[in-house]
XYZ file of N, CA and C in Angstrom:
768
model
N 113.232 90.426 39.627
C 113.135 90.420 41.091
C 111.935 91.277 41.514
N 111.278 90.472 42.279
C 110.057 91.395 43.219
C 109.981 92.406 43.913
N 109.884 93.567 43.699
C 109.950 94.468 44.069
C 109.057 94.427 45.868
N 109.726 94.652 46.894
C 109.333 94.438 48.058
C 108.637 95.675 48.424
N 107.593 95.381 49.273
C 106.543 96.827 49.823
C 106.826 96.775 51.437
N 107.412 97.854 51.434
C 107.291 98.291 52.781
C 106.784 97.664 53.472
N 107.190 97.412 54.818
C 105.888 97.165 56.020
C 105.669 98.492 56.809
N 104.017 98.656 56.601
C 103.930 99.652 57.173
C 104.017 99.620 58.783
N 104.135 100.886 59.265
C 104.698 100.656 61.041
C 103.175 99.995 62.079
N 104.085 99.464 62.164
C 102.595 98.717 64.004
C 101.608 100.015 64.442
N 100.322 99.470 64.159
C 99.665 100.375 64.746
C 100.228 100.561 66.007
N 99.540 101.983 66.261
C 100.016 101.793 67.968
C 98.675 101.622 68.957
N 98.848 100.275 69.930
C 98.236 99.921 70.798
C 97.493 101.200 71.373
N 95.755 101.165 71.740
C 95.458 102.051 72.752
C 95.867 102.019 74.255
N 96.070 103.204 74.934
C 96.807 103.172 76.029
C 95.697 102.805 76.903
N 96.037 101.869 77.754
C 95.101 100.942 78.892
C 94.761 102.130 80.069
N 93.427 101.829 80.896
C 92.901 102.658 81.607
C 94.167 103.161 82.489
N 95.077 102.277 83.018
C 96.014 102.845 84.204
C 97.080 103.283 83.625
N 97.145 103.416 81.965
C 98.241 104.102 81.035
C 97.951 105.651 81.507
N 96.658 105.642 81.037
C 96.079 106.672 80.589
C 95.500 107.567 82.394
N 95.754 107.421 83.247
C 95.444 107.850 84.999
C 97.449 108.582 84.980
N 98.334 107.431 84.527
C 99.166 108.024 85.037
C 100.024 108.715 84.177
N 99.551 108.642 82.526
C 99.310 110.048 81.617
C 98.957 111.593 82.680
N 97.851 111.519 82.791
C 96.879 112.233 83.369
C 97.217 112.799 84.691
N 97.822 111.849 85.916
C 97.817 111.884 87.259
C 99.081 112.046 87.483
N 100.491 112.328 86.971
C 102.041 112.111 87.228
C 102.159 112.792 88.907
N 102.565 111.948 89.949
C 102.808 112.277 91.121
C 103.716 113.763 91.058
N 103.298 114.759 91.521
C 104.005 116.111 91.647
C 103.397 117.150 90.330
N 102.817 116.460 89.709
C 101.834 117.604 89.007
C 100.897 117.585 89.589
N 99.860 118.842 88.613
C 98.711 119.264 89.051
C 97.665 119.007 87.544
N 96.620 118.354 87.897
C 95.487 118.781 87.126
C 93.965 119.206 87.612
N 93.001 119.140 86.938
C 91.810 119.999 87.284
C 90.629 118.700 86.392
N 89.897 118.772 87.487
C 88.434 117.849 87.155
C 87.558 118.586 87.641
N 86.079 118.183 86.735
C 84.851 118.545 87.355
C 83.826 118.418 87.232
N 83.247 118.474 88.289
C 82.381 117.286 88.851
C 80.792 117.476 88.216
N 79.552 117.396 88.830
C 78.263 117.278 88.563
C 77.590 118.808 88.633
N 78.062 119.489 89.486
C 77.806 120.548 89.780
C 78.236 121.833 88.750
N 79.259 121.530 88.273
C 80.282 122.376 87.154
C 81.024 122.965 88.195
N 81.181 122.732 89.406
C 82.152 123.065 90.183
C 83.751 122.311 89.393
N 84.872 123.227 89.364
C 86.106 122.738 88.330
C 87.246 122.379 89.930
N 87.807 121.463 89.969
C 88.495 121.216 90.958
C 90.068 121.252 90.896
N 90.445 121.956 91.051
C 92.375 121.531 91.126
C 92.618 120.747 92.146
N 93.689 119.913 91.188
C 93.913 118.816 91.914
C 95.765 118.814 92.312
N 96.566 118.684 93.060
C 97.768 118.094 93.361
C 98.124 116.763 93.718
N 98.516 116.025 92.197
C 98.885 114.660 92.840
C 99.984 114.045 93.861
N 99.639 113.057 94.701
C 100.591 112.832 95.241
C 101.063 111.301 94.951
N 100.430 110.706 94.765
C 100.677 109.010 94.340
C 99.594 108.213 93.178
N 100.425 107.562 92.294
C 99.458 107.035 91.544
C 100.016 105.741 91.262
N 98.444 104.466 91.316
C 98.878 103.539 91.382
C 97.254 102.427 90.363
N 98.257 101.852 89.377
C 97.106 101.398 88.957
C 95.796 102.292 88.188
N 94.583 102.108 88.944
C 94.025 103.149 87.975
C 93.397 103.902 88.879
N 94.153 104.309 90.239
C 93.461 105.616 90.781
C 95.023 106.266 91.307
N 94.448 107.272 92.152
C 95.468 108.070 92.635
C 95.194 108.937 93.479
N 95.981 109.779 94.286
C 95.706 110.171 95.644
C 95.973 111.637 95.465
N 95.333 112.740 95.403
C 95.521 114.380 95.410
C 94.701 114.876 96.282
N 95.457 116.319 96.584
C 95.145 116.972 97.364
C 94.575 117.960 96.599
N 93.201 118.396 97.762
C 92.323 119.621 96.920
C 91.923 121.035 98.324
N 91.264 121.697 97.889
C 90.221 122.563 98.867
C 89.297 121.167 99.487
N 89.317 121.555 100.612
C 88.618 120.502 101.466
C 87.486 120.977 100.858
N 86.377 121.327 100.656
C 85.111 121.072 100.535
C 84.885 121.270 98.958
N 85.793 121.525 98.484
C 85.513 121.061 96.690
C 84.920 118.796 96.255
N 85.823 118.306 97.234
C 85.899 117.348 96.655
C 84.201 116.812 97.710
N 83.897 115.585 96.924
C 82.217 114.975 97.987
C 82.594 113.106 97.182
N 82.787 112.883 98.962
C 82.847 111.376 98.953
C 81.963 110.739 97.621
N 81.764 110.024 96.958
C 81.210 109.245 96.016
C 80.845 110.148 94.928
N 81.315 111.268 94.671
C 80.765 111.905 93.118
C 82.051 112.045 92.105
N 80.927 111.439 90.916
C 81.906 111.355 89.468
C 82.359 112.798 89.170
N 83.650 112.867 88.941
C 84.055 114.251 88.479
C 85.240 113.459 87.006
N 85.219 114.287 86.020
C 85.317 114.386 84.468
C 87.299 114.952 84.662
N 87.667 114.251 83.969
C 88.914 115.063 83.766
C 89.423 114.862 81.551
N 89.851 115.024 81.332
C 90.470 115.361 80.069
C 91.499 115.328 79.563
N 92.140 114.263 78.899
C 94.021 114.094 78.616
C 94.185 113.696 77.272
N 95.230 114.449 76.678
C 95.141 113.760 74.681
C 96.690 112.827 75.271
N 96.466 111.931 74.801
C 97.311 110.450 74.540
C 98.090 110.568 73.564
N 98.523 111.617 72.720
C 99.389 111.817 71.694
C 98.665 111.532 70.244
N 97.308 111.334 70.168
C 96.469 110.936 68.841
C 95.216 111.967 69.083
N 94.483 111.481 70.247
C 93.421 111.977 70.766
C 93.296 112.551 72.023
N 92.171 113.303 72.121
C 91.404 113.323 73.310
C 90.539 112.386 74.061
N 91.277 111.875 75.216
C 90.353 110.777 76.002
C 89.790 111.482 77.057
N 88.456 111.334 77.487
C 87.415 111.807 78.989
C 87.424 110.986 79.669
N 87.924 111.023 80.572
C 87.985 110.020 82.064
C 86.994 110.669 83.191
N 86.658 109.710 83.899
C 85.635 109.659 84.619
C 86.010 109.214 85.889
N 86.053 110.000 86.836
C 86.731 109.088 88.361
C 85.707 109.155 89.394
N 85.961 108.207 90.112
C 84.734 107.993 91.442
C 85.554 108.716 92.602
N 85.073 109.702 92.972
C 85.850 110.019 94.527
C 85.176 108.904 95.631
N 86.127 107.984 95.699
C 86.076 106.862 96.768
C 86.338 107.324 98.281
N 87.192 108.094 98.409
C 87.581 108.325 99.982
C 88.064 109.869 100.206
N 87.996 110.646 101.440
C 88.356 112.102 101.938
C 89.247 111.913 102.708
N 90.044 112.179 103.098
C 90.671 112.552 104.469
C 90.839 113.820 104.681
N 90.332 114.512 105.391
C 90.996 116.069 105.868
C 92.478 116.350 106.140
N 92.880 116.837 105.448
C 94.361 117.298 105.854
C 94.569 118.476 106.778
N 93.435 119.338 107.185
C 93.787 120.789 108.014
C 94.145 122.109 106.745
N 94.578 122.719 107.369
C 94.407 124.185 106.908
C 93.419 124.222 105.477
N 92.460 123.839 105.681
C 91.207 123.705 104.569
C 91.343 122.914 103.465
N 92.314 121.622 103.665
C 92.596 120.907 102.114
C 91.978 119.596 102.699
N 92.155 118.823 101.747
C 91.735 117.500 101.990
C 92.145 116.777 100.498
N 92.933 115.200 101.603
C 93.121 114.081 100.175
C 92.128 113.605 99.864
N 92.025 113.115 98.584
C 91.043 112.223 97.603
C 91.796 111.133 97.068
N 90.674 109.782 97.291
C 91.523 109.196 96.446
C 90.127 108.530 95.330
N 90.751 108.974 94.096
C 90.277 109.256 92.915
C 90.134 107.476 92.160
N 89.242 107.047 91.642
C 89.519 105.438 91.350
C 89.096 105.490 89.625
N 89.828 105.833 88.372
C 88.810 105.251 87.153
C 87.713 104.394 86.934
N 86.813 105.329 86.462
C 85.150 104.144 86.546
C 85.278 104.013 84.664
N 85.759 105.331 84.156
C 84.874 104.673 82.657
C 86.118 106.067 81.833
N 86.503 105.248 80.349
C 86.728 106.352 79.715
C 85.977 106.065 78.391
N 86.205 107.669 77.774
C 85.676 107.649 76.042
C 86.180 108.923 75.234
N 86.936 108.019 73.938
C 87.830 109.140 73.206
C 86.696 109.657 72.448
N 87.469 111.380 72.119
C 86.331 112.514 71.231
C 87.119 112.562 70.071
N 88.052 112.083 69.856
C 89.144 112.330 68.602
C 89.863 113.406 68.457
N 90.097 114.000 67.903
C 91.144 114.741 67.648
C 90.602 116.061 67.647
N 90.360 116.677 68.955
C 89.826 117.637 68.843
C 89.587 119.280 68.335
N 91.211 119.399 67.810
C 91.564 120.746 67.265
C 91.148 120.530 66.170
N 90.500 119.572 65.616
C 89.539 120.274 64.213
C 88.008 120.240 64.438
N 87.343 119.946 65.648
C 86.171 119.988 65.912
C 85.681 121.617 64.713
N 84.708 121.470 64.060
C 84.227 122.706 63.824
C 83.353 123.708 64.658
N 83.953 124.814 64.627
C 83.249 125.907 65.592
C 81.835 126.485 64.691
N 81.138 126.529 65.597
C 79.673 127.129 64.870
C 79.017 128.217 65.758
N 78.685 129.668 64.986
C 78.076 130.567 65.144
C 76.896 130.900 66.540
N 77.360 131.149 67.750
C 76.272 131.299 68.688
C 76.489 132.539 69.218
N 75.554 132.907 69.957
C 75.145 134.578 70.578
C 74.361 134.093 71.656
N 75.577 134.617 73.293
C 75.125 133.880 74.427
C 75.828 135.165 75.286
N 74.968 135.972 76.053
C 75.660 136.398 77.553
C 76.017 135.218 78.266
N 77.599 135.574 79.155
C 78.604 134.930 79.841
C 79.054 135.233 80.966
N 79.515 135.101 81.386
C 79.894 135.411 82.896
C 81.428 134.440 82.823
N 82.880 135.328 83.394
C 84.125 134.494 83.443
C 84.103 134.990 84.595
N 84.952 134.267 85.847
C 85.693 134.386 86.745
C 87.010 134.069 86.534
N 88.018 134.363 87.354
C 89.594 133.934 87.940
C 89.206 132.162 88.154
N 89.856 131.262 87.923
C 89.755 129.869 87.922
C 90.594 129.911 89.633
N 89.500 129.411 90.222
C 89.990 128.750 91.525
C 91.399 127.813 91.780
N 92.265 127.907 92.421
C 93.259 126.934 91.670
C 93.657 126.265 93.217
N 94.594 125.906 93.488
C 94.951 125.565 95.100
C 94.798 125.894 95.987
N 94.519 126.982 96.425
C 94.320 128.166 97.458
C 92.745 128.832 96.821
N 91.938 129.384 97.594
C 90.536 129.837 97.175
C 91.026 131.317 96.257
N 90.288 131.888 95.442
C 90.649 132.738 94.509
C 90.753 133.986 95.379
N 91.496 134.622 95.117
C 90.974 135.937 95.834
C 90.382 137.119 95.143
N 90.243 137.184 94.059
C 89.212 138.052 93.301
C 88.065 137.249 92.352
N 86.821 137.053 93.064
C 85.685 136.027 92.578
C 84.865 136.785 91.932
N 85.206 138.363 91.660
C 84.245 139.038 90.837
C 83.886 138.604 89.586
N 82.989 138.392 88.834
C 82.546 137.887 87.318
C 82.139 138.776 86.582
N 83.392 139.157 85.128
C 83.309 139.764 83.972
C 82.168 139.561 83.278
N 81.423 140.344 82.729
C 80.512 139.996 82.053
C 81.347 139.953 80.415
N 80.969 138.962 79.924
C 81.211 138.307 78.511
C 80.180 137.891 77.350
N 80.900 137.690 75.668
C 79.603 137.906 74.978
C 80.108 136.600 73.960
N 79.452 135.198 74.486
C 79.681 134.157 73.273
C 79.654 134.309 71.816
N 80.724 134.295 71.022
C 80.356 134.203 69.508
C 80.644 133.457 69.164
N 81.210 132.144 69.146
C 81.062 130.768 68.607
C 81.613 129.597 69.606
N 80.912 128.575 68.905
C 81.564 127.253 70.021
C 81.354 126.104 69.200
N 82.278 125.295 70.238
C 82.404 123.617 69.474
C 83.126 122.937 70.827
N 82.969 121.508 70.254
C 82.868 120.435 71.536
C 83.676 120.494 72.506
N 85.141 121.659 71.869
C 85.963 121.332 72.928
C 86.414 123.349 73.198
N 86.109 124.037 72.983
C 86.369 125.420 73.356
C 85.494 126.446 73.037
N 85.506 127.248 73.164
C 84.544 128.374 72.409
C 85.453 129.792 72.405
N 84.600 130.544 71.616
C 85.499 132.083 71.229
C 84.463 133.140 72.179
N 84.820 134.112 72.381
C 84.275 135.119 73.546
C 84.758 136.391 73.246
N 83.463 137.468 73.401
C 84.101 138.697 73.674
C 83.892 139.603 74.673
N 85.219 140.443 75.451
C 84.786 140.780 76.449
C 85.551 141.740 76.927
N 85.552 142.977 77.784
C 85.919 143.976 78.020
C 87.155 143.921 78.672
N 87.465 143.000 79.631
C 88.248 142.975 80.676
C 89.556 142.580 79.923
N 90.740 142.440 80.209
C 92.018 141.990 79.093
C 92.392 140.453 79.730
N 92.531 139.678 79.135
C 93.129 138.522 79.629
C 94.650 138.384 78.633
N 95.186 137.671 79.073
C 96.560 137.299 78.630
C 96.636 135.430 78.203
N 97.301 135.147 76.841
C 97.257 133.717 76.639
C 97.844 133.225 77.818
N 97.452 131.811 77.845
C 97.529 130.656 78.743
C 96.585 130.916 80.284
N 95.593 132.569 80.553
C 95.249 132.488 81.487
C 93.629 131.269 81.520
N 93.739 131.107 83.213
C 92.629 130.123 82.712
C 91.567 130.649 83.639
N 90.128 130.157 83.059
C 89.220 130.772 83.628
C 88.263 129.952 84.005
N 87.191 130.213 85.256
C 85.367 129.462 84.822
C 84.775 130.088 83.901
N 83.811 129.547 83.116
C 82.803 130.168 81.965
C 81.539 129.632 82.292
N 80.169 130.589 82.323
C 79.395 129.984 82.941
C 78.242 130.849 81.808
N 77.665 130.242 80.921
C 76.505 130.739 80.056
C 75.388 129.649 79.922
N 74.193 130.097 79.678
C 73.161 129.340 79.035
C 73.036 129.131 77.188
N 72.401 128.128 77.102
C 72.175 127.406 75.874
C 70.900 128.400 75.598
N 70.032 128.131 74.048
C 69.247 128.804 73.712
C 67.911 128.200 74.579
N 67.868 127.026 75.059
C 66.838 126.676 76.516
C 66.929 127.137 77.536
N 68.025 128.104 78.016
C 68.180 127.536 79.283
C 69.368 126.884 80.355
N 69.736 126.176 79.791
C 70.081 125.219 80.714
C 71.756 125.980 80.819
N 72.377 125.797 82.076
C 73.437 125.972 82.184
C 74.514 125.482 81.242
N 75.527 125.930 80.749
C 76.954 125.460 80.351
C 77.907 125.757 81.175
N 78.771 125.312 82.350
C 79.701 125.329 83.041
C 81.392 124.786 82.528
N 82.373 125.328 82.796
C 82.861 124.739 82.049
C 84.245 125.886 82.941
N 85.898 125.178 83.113
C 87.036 125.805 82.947
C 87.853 125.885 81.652
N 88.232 127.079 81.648
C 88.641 127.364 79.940
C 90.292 127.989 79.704
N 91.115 127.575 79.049
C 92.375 128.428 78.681
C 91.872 129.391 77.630
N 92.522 130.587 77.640
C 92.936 131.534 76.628
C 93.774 131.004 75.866
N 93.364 130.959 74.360
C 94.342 130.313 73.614
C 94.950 132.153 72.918
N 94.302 132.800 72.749
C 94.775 133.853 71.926
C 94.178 134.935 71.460
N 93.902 136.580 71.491
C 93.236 136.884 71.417
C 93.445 137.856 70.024
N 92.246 138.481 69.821
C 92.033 139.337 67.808
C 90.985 140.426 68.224
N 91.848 141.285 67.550
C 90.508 142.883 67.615
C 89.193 142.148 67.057
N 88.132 142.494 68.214
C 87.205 142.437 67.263
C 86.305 143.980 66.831
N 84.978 143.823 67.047
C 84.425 145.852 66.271
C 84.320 146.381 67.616
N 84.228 147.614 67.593
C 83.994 148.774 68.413
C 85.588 148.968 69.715
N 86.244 148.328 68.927
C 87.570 148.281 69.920
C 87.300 147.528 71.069
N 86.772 146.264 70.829
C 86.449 145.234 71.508
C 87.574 143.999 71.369
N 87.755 143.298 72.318
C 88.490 142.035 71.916
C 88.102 141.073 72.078
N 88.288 139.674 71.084
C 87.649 138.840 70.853
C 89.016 137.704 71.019
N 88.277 136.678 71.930
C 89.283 135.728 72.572
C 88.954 133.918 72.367
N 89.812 133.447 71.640
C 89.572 131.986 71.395
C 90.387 131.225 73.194
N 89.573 130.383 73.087
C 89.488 129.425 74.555
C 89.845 127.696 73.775
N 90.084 127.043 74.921
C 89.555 125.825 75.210
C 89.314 125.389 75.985
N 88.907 124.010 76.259
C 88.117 123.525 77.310
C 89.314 122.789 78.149
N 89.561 122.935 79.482
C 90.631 122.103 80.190
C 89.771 121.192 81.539
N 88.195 121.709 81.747
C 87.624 120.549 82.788
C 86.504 121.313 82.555
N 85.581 119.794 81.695
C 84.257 119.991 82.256
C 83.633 119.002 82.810
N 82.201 119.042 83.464
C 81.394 117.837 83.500
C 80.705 117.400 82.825
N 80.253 116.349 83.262
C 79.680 115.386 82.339
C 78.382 115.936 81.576
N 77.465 116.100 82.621
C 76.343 116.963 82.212
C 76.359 117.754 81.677
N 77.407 118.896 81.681
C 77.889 120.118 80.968
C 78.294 119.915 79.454
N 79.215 119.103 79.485
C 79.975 118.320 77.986
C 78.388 118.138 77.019
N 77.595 116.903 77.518
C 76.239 116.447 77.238
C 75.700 117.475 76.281
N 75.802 119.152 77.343
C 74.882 120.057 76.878
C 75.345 120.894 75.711
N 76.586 120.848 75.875
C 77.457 121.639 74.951
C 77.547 120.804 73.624
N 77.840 119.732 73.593
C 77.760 118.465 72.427
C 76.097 118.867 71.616
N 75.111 118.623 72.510
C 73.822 118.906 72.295
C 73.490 120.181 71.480
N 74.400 121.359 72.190
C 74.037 122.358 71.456
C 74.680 122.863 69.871
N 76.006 122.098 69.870
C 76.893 122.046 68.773
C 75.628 121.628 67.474
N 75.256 120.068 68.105
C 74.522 119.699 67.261
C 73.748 120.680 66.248
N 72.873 121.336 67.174
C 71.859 121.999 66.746
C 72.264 123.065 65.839
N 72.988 123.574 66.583
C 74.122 124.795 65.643
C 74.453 124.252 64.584
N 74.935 123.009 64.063
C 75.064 122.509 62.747
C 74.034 121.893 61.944
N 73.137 122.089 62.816
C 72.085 121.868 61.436
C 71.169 122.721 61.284
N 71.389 123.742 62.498
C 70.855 125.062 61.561
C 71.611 125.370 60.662
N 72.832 125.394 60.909
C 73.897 126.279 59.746
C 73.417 125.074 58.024
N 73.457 123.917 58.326
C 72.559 123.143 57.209
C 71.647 123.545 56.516
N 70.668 123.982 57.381
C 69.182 124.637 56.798
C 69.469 125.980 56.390
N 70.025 126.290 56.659
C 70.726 127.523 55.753
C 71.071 127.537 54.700
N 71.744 126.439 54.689
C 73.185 126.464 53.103
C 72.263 125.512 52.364
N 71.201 125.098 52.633
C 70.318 124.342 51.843
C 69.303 125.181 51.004
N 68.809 126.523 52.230
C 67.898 127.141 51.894
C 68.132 128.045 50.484
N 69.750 128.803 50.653
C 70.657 129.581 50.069
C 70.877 129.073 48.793
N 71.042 127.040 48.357
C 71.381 126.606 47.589
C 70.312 126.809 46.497
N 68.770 126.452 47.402
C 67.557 126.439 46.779
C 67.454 127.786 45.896
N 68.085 128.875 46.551
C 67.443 130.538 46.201
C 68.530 130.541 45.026
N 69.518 129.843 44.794
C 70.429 130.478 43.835
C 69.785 130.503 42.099
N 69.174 129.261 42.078
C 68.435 128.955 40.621
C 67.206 130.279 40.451
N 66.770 130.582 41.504
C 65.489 131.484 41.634
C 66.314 132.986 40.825
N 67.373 133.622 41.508
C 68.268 134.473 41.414
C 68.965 134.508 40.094
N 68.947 133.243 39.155
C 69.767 133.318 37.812
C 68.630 133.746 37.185
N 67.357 133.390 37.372
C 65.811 132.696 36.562
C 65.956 134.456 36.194
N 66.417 135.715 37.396
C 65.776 136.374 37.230
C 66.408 137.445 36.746
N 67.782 137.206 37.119
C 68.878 137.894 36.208
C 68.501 137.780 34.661
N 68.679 136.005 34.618
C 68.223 136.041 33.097
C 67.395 136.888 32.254
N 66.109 136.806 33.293
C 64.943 137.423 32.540
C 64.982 139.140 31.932
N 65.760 139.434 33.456
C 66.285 141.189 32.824
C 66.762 141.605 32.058
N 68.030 140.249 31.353
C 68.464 140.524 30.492
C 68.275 140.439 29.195
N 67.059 139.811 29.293
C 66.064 139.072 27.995
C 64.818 139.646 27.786
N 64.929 141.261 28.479
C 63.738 141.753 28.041
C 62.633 141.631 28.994
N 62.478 140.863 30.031
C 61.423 140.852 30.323
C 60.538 139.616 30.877
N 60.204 139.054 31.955
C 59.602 137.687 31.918
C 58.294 137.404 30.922
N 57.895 138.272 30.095
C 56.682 137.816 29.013
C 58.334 136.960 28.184
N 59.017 137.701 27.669
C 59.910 136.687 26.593
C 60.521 135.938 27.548
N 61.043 135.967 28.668
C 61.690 134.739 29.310
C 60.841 133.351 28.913
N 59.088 133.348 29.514
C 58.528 132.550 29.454
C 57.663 132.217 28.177
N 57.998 132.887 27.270
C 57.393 132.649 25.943
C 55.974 133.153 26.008
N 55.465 134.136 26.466
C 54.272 134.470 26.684
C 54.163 136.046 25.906
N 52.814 136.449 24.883
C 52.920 137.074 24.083
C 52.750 138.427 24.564
């Protein structure tokens, strides 16, 4: 008798754009997008239908027709959604509805193994704006020591506590802004009785993502040219051990 093979289980279907809005959008939660500016927006949903949905924000966070970025893992991955603010209405006491429409998504995979790579960046954190305007907007000064596509690690004087969330606002080795809202995932002594704090990313923009992806890059292939350079020096380093131990490079190289 034939020994029968398993059927393995049904892939599972990717979740369709309006799966994945009301993943993302559940009427009576809250999430956070953001936009072109690296301005990070909290959002309160109130209805979702199809592939947009209707939340309430700070009236002048949200701007009729601009793409703002939001971020949701689907139970496999990380998917980036992209929404068009189609319409405002003012609600009074400084809020205003949006209604938010999906233009475009694209999965990053599985992002908790992205590799983190070695950078050295002054930072700047604030209190993350959340429903109500912040009331302490002062900015910690902070000291980047590594990053990757979806969080980075930081060190910095002030104490934060896990799950707090923050803005992070540093430059790349050009220049150019990195904007970005971040959780505290957890923090580790680092030297001089300093503490050193792992993050992730909970809303960035598009442009921002772009730059940060961009800079990962680079960071990994310097760290390449390194472990290439290092590989090259190791044969150099035996050549010469050897020779010390052989008396001498006249007998290493057969020379009288």
């Amino acid at each position: 008798m034939l020994d029968q093979v398993p059927e393995s289980p049904p892939e599972q279907e990717p979740l369709s754009g309006a799966d994945l809005v009301h993943v993302y959008a559940r009427p009576g939660a809250t999430c956070t997008v953001a936009d072109d500016r690296g301005v990070c927006i909290e959002l309160h949903v109130k209805v979702a239908s199809g592939d947009a949905f209707v939340a309430s924000a700070i009236g002048d966070r949200l701007r009729r027709g601009a793409r703002v970025s939001g971020r949701v893992y689907d139970g496999e991955a990380v998917q980036t959604m992209v929404f068009a603010v189609e319409d405002i209405e003012d609600t009074g006491g400084g809020r205003a509805d949006g209604l938010l429409r999906l233009i475009e998504t694209s999965e990053r995979g599985d992002e908790r193994r992205d590799p983190r790579h070695d950078f050295d960046a002054e930072a700047r954190l604030t209190a993350a704006e959340t429903f109500t305007p912040a009331s302490d907007l002062r900015s910690a000064p902070a000291r980047i020591c590594d990053v990757s596509r979806s969080g980075m690690a930081f060190i910095c004087d002030r104490r934060y506590s896990a799950g707090e969330n923050l803005d992070l606002h540093f430059e790349d080795e050009a220049g150019a802004a990195i904007r970005c809202r971040i959780q505290v995932l957890r923090a580790e002594r680092a030297v001089y009785g300093r503490t050193r704090y792992a993050s992730r990313i909970l809303a960035i923009g598009e442009i921002d993502q772009l730059r940060l992806d961009r800079l990962c890059n680079r960071c990994r292939l310097r760290e390449e040219a390194r472990a290439e350079e290092a590989a090259e020096e190791l044969p150099l380093r035996q050549l010469l051990a050897e020779g010390r131990r052989q008396g001498g490079f006249k007998r290493l190289f057969g020379r009288a």
